Short mmCIF file of C-alpha atoms in Angstrom, two decimals:
data_model
loop_
_atom_site.label_atom_id
_atom_site.label_comp_id
_atom_site.label_asym_id
_atom_site.label_seq_id
_atom_site.Cartn_x
_atom_site.Cartn_y
_atom_site.Cartn_z
CA MET H 1 241.19 109.76 136.47
CA THR H 2 239.80 113.32 138.42
CA LYS H 3 236.48 112.64 136.12
CA LEU H 4 235.77 110.04 138.25
CA PHE H 5 236.22 111.62 141.52
CA ARG H 6 234.31 114.02 140.16
CA SER H 7 230.88 111.56 139.56
CA ILE H 8 232.06 109.64 142.70
CA ALA H 9 231.90 112.71 144.67
CA THR H 10 228.65 113.81 143.22
CA TYR H 11 227.44 110.96 143.42
CA VAL H 12 228.25 110.83 147.12
CA ALA H 13 226.64 114.93 147.43
CA MET H 14 222.94 113.93 146.02
CA ILE H 15 222.91 110.48 147.95
CA ALA H 16 223.46 112.75 151.09
CA GLY H 17 221.58 116.30 149.78
CA ILE H 18 218.47 113.70 149.76
CA ALA H 19 218.97 111.89 153.07
CA GLY H 20 219.08 115.14 154.29
CA VAL H 21 215.55 115.90 153.05
CA PHE H 22 214.37 112.81 154.53
CA LEU H 23 215.90 113.04 157.49
CA VAL H 24 213.86 116.56 157.89
CA LEU H 25 210.84 114.81 156.48
CA TYR H 26 211.23 111.68 159.52
CA ALA H 27 211.89 114.89 162.36
CA TRP H 28 208.99 116.74 161.27
CA ASN H 29 206.88 113.81 160.93
CA LEU H 30 205.64 114.51 157.40
CA PRO H 31 204.58 112.37 154.70
CA PRO H 32 205.46 109.90 153.69
CA PHE H 33 207.53 109.20 157.90
CA HIS H 34 203.49 110.81 158.83
CA GLY H 35 202.13 108.67 161.36
CA SER H 36 199.14 107.81 162.90
CA VAL H 37 200.62 109.28 166.56
CA GLU H 38 199.71 112.77 166.34
CA MET H 39 202.75 113.97 169.69
CA THR H 40 203.93 117.36 171.09
CA ASN H 41 206.16 118.90 173.10
CA ASP H 42 204.26 121.71 173.86
CA ALA H 43 202.51 120.31 177.05
CA TYR H 44 202.39 120.69 181.00
CA VAL H 45 200.44 119.69 184.08
CA ARG H 46 198.12 122.07 185.10
CA GLY H 47 196.42 122.59 188.24
CA GLN H 48 193.74 125.17 190.03
CA VAL H 49 196.86 127.05 192.45
CA THR H 50 194.25 129.44 195.08
CA LEU H 51 196.50 132.15 196.06
CA LEU H 52 196.40 133.34 200.02
CA SER H 53 195.61 136.76 200.68
CA PRO H 54 193.82 138.03 203.92
CA GLN H 55 190.31 140.00 203.42
CA LEU H 56 191.31 143.13 205.90
CA ALA H 57 194.35 144.78 206.73
CA GLY H 58 196.83 144.32 210.06
CA TYR H 59 199.35 142.90 211.40
CA LEU H 60 200.04 138.98 211.41
CA VAL H 61 200.64 137.62 214.79
CA ASP H 62 200.98 134.06 213.75
CA VAL H 63 202.04 132.24 211.24
CA PRO H 64 202.27 128.06 212.62
CA VAL H 65 203.20 126.69 208.87
CA GLN H 66 206.22 126.33 206.98
CA ASP H 67 206.71 126.11 203.02
CA TYR H 68 205.22 123.56 200.99
CA GLN H 69 203.55 121.87 203.91
CA ARG H 70 201.03 119.59 203.35
CA VAL H 71 197.52 120.96 204.17
CA LYS H 72 194.07 120.11 204.49
CA LYS H 73 190.99 122.07 204.27
CA GLY H 74 190.50 124.60 206.77
CA ASP H 75 193.41 124.79 208.65
CA LEU H 76 194.98 127.59 210.10
CA ILE H 77 197.86 129.93 207.51
CA ALA H 78 198.17 133.15 209.77
CA ARG H 79 196.26 135.13 211.81
CA ILE H 80 196.31 138.65 212.16
CA ASP H 81 195.85 140.67 215.56
CA ASP H 82 192.16 140.36 216.39
CA ARG H 83 191.91 143.48 218.87
CA ILE H 84 190.52 145.10 217.26
CA TYR H 85 187.75 143.57 215.36
CA THR H 86 186.90 141.64 218.80
CA GLN H 87 185.81 144.90 220.68
CA LYS H 88 184.03 145.97 216.95
CA LEU H 89 182.59 143.30 217.92
CA GLU H 90 181.99 144.34 221.48
CA GLN H 91 180.38 147.07 220.32
CA ALA H 92 178.29 145.81 217.95
CA LYS H 93 176.64 143.70 220.82
CA ALA H 94 176.34 146.96 222.52
CA THR H 95 174.59 148.42 220.16
CA LEU H 96 172.18 145.94 219.18
CA ALA H 97 171.07 145.56 223.26
CA ALA H 98 170.43 149.36 223.49
CA ALA H 99 168.17 148.72 219.93
CA GLU H 100 166.83 145.99 221.49
CA ALA H 101 165.89 147.56 224.72
CA ALA H 102 164.35 150.57 222.50
CA LEU H 103 161.78 148.11 221.12
CA ALA H 104 160.72 146.80 224.60
CA ASN H 105 160.11 149.87 225.61
CA SER H 106 158.21 150.40 222.51
CA GLU H 107 156.13 148.04 223.09
CA GLN H 108 155.60 148.46 226.64
CA SER H 109 154.27 151.90 225.79
CA HIS H 110 152.49 150.68 223.28
CA LYS H 111 150.04 148.51 225.55
CA SER H 112 150.09 151.40 227.72
CA ALA H 113 148.96 153.60 225.14
CA GLU H 114 146.09 150.84 223.99
CA ALA H 115 144.91 151.53 227.51
CA LYS H 116 144.74 155.28 227.87
CA ILE H 117 142.46 154.69 224.51
CA ALA H 118 140.18 152.61 226.09
CA SER H 119 140.40 154.59 229.73
CA ALA H 120 139.14 157.89 227.05
CA LYS H 121 136.67 155.22 224.70
CA ALA H 122 135.42 155.05 228.80
CA ALA H 123 135.45 158.26 229.77
CA VAL H 124 133.40 160.00 226.88
CA GLU H 125 130.68 156.85 226.98
CA SER H 126 130.41 157.98 230.99
CA ALA H 127 130.32 162.00 230.23
CA ASN H 128 127.45 161.07 227.07
CA ALA H 129 125.47 159.59 229.98
CA ALA H 130 126.14 162.63 232.34
CA LEU H 131 125.00 164.79 229.77
CA GLU H 132 121.18 162.06 229.01
CA VAL H 133 121.59 163.07 232.55
CA ALA H 134 121.64 166.77 232.68
CA ARG H 135 120.06 167.40 229.26
CA THR H 136 116.81 165.10 230.80
CA THR H 137 116.91 167.52 234.37
CA TYR H 138 116.83 170.47 232.35
CA GLU H 139 113.78 169.72 229.94
CA ARG H 140 112.21 169.01 232.91
CA THR H 141 112.69 172.43 235.04
CA GLU H 142 112.48 174.88 231.77
CA GLY H 143 109.14 172.51 232.17
CA LEU H 144 108.04 172.96 235.18
CA LEU H 145 109.49 177.02 235.14
CA GLU H 146 106.34 177.51 232.54
CA LYS H 147 104.32 176.19 234.63
CA ASN H 148 105.91 178.03 237.84
CA ILE H 149 106.48 175.22 239.77
CA ALA H 150 110.12 175.76 239.48
CA SER H 151 111.84 178.34 240.41
CA ARG H 152 113.91 180.96 237.65
CA SER H 153 117.14 180.35 239.79
CA GLU H 154 116.61 175.91 239.79
CA ALA H 155 116.10 176.41 235.82
CA GLU H 156 119.46 178.26 235.62
CA LYS H 157 121.05 176.11 237.74
CA ASN H 158 120.28 172.93 235.86
CA ARG H 159 121.02 174.94 232.37
CA ALA H 160 124.47 175.16 233.80
CA ALA H 161 124.80 171.71 234.11
CA PHE H 162 124.10 170.77 231.31
CA ASN H 163 126.28 172.53 229.61
CA GLN H 164 129.01 171.49 231.37
CA ALA H 165 128.21 168.16 230.95
CA GLN H 166 128.09 168.97 226.75
CA ALA H 167 131.68 170.47 227.43
CA ALA H 168 132.35 167.51 229.77
CA VAL H 169 131.71 165.32 226.10
CA HIS H 170 133.74 167.72 224.14
CA GLN H 171 136.11 167.16 227.05
CA ALA H 172 136.25 163.24 226.74
CA GLU H 173 136.68 162.95 223.46
CA ALA H 174 139.35 165.00 222.49
CA ALA H 175 140.82 162.81 225.07
CA GLU H 176 139.65 160.33 222.91
CA LEU H 177 141.49 162.01 219.38
CA VAL H 178 144.44 162.97 221.43
CA ALA H 179 145.43 158.84 223.20
CA GLU H 180 144.34 157.39 219.33
CA GLN H 181 146.99 159.95 217.96
CA ASP H 182 149.90 158.87 220.69
CA LEU H 183 148.85 155.57 219.65
CA ASN H 184 149.89 156.43 215.85
CA THR H 185 152.81 158.01 217.09
CA ILE H 186 154.58 154.74 218.63
CA VAL H 187 153.17 152.35 216.12
CA VAL H 188 155.73 154.78 213.28
CA SER H 189 158.18 154.84 215.99
CA ARG H 190 157.98 150.91 216.13
CA ARG H 191 158.72 150.74 212.76
CA SER H 192 162.22 152.81 213.11
CA LEU H 193 163.47 151.11 216.61
CA GLU H 194 162.16 147.99 214.17
CA ALA H 195 165.09 148.86 211.69
CA SER H 196 167.12 149.72 214.16
CA VAL H 197 167.34 146.69 215.18
CA GLU H 198 167.50 144.76 211.72
CA SER H 199 170.68 147.04 211.40
CA ALA H 200 172.29 146.55 214.90
CA LYS H 201 171.65 143.01 213.99
CA ALA H 202 173.63 143.28 210.80
CA ALA H 203 176.49 145.19 212.22
CA VAL H 204 177.09 142.03 214.60
CA GLU H 205 177.11 139.81 211.79
CA LEU H 206 179.50 141.74 209.88
CA ALA H 207 181.35 141.70 212.64
CA GLU H 208 181.88 138.66 213.22
CA ILE H 209 182.68 138.32 209.71
CA ASP H 210 185.76 140.46 210.40
CA LEU H 211 186.65 138.53 213.32
CA ALA H 212 186.30 134.92 211.94
CA ASN H 213 188.15 136.77 208.47
CA THR H 214 191.94 137.69 211.01
CA ARG H 215 192.04 133.63 210.15
CA ILE H 216 193.56 132.76 207.12
CA THR H 217 193.00 128.96 206.90
CA ALA H 218 193.07 126.78 203.81
CA PRO H 219 190.47 126.77 201.23
CA GLN H 220 191.47 123.24 200.01
CA ASP H 221 193.41 120.27 200.41
CA GLY H 222 196.89 120.55 199.48
CA THR H 223 200.44 121.48 199.82
CA LEU H 224 201.28 125.12 200.24
CA GLY H 225 204.14 126.95 198.41
CA GLU H 226 206.23 129.48 199.65
CA MET H 227 204.74 131.43 201.99
CA THR H 228 205.92 135.32 202.18
CA GLY H 229 204.02 136.37 205.54
CA ARG H 230 205.32 136.90 208.63
CA ILE H 231 205.18 137.32 211.54
CA GLY H 232 204.35 140.94 212.85
CA GLN H 233 204.14 142.30 208.96
CA TYR H 234 201.58 144.44 207.68
CA VAL H 235 199.10 143.13 205.25
CA SER H 236 196.81 144.97 203.55
CA VAL H 237 193.78 143.74 202.03
CA GLY H 238 194.73 141.67 198.69
CA THR H 239 198.07 140.77 200.01
CA GLN H 240 199.47 137.87 198.54
CA ILE H 241 201.28 135.95 201.65
CA GLY H 242 201.74 132.41 200.17
CA SER H 243 199.73 129.42 197.55
CA VAL H 244 198.03 126.06 197.77
CA VAL H 245 198.80 123.77 195.53
CA PRO H 246 195.62 121.80 194.93
CA ASP H 247 195.96 117.12 194.53
CA HIS H 248 194.15 117.65 191.53
CA VAL H 249 196.47 118.42 188.26
CA TRP H 250 195.11 117.70 185.10
CA VAL H 251 197.58 118.04 181.45
CA VAL H 252 196.96 120.86 178.81
CA ALA H 253 198.81 119.80 175.96
CA ASN H 254 199.07 122.71 172.85
CA PHE H 255 198.72 121.46 169.30
CA LYS H 256 198.98 121.96 166.34
CA GLU H 257 195.27 122.84 164.77
CA THR H 258 197.00 120.65 161.50
CA GLN H 259 196.85 117.06 164.32
CA LEU H 260 193.56 117.54 165.63
CA ALA H 261 191.70 116.07 162.69
CA GLY H 262 191.68 112.57 164.32
CA MET H 263 191.29 113.96 167.80
CA ARG H 264 187.55 113.04 169.96
CA PRO H 265 186.98 113.72 173.60
CA GLY H 266 187.88 110.34 175.67
CA GLN H 267 190.78 109.03 172.95
CA GLU H 268 193.66 107.75 174.97
CA VAL H 269 196.44 109.76 174.99
CA VAL H 270 200.02 108.87 176.46
CA PHE H 271 202.38 111.57 177.91
CA THR H 272 206.01 111.39 179.44
CA VAL H 273 207.55 113.83 182.20
CA ASP H 274 211.21 115.00 182.20
CA ALA H 275 210.70 115.64 185.65
CA LEU H 276 209.86 112.33 187.03
CA GLY H 277 212.15 110.20 184.33
CA HIS H 278 210.25 110.37 180.98
CA GLN H 279 208.06 108.33 183.21
CA LYS H 280 205.00 107.25 181.34
CA PHE H 281 201.09 107.75 182.15
CA ALA H 282 198.22 107.54 181.16
CA GLY H 283 195.18 109.48 180.69
CA ARG H 284 192.02 111.03 178.07
CA ILE H 285 191.09 113.54 176.32
CA GLU H 286 188.67 115.54 178.11
CA ARG H 287 187.94 118.64 176.22
CA PHE H 288 189.38 121.65 173.76
CA ALA H 289 190.05 124.63 174.03
CA PRO H 290 187.07 126.97 172.18
CA ALA H 291 190.08 128.60 170.27
CA THR H 292 193.78 128.72 169.67
CA GLY H 293 195.91 130.15 171.85
CA SER H 294 196.74 132.94 169.97
CA GLU H 295 192.76 134.38 170.81
CA PHE H 296 193.18 134.58 174.09
CA SER H 297 196.54 136.78 174.40
CA VAL H 298 196.43 140.25 175.40
CA ILE H 299 198.50 141.58 171.93
CA LYS H 300 196.49 139.89 169.18
CA ALA H 301 198.88 140.05 165.99
CA ASP H 302 197.66 141.49 163.13
CA ASN H 303 197.88 139.89 159.82
CA ALA H 304 196.15 142.47 157.31
CA THR H 305 199.93 145.08 156.89
CA GLY H 306 203.03 143.66 155.59
CA ASN H 307 204.27 140.39 154.29
CA PHE H 308 201.91 137.98 155.58
CA THR H 309 204.00 133.87 156.50
CA LYS H 310 201.25 131.03 157.33
CA VAL H 311 202.15 129.26 160.78
CA ALA H 312 200.23 126.83 162.36
CA GLN H 313 198.00 127.91 165.67
CA ARG H 314 198.12 125.71 168.43
CA ILE H 315 195.09 124.20 170.01
CA PRO H 316 195.24 123.46 173.49
CA VAL H 317 193.78 120.61 175.09
CA ARG H 318 193.23 119.20 178.53
CA ILE H 319 194.06 116.19 179.36
CA ALA H 320 192.41 114.23 182.68
CA ILE H 321 195.26 111.98 183.96
CA GLU H 322 193.63 108.20 184.95
CA PRO H 323 193.34 107.16 188.92
CA GLN H 324 195.50 105.27 190.42
CA GLN H 325 198.99 105.15 188.15
CA PRO H 326 202.15 105.49 190.03
CA LEU H 327 204.53 108.49 191.28
CA THR H 328 200.27 110.66 190.34
CA ASP H 329 201.35 112.00 193.93
CA ARG H 330 204.70 113.52 192.69
CA LEU H 331 202.98 116.03 189.37
CA VAL H 332 202.62 119.29 190.16
CA PRO H 333 201.42 122.12 188.22
CA GLY H 334 204.11 123.60 185.68
CA MET H 335 206.01 120.25 185.16
CA SER H 336 207.26 119.49 181.02
CA VAL H 337 205.10 116.37 179.54
CA ILE H 338 205.23 115.19 176.12
CA ALA H 339 201.89 114.32 175.05
CA SER H 340 201.36 111.54 172.25
CA VAL H 341 197.90 110.42 170.96
CA ASN H 342 197.73 107.31 168.91
CA LEU H 343 194.64 108.14 166.03
CA ALA H 344 194.69 104.78 164.30
CA GLN H 345 192.59 103.98 167.10
CA THR H 346 189.22 106.69 166.21
CA SER H 347 190.10 105.10 162.83
CA THR H 348 189.51 101.82 163.87
CA ALA H 349 186.08 102.77 165.94
CA LEU H 350 184.68 104.57 162.99
CA ALA H 351 185.28 102.62 160.72
CA GLN H 352 183.57 99.20 162.63
CA ALA H 353 180.59 102.16 163.21
CA ALA H 354 180.39 102.85 159.07
CA GLU H 355 180.52 99.05 159.15
CA PHE H 356 177.64 99.02 161.36
CA ASP H 357 175.98 101.55 160.30
#
């Protein structure tokens, strides 16, 4: 009887061991239980969550929204005390007005300088004409003096008039040169004034931007997260006061590298969401990550030293959610999901394509 019991116990132990091995193979989806469906529970709902922060410093005077509130693009989230920035804008506008007035005055000076040049040119022409008259009179008197017809005093008087006419011409030419130099100075000064006006305009625009930035608005449609900004709080540039969660979400599933052989973009995906009672959703593979998840980590594993144990790496796969499905409006970033991809559809399609070729 003892031998019989030992045989039965050995047989039961063998059966239990074999069943345990098959159970492990089945649990890990390994041959001969490996099917055409690849599944992973290392998957999450993702979205482009936007952090809200001011672009300038100041005290919050208005926070008209609440946690988890729906907002539209452009809705006011918070407002910074704008009194200083309003005065800076007025100051910039006053500087611009002064620069424009100086430029207008320069324009008037330019016209006046051009008129002075025209007057100087006319004076030069008049002086040259007077010089010709004086020269003719002087030369005629000198001829008459040689013939003893004119007196010496008259000849000296005409010579003095001729010399005076020459001096008048030189004086008129010098006045014309001065007028031209004045015009050049005004032209150079005008360029500086024009630059001052442009600089003042830029200062006004910057002041307007700063004033507008005192209003922190929603960058897109979505739902607010927890608002950390409070009325009376001093915030600096970059201080996070809240976040906006967008309506558009997707799924990122981290499949093992050994599961990707039969996957292609456009392939149908079924995933369930833990938070929604394992509600099923349909999606499609959109694209694959260009590297494994470990390659994006800050500290990468160094396998060049010590003992090496091969571990299957995971590659993120982005899955687009099919529209117009029940409960999709309740999907939010961070939810855990279980994603499944049926590779049989791809295998059938590839076989049909091979037959067609």
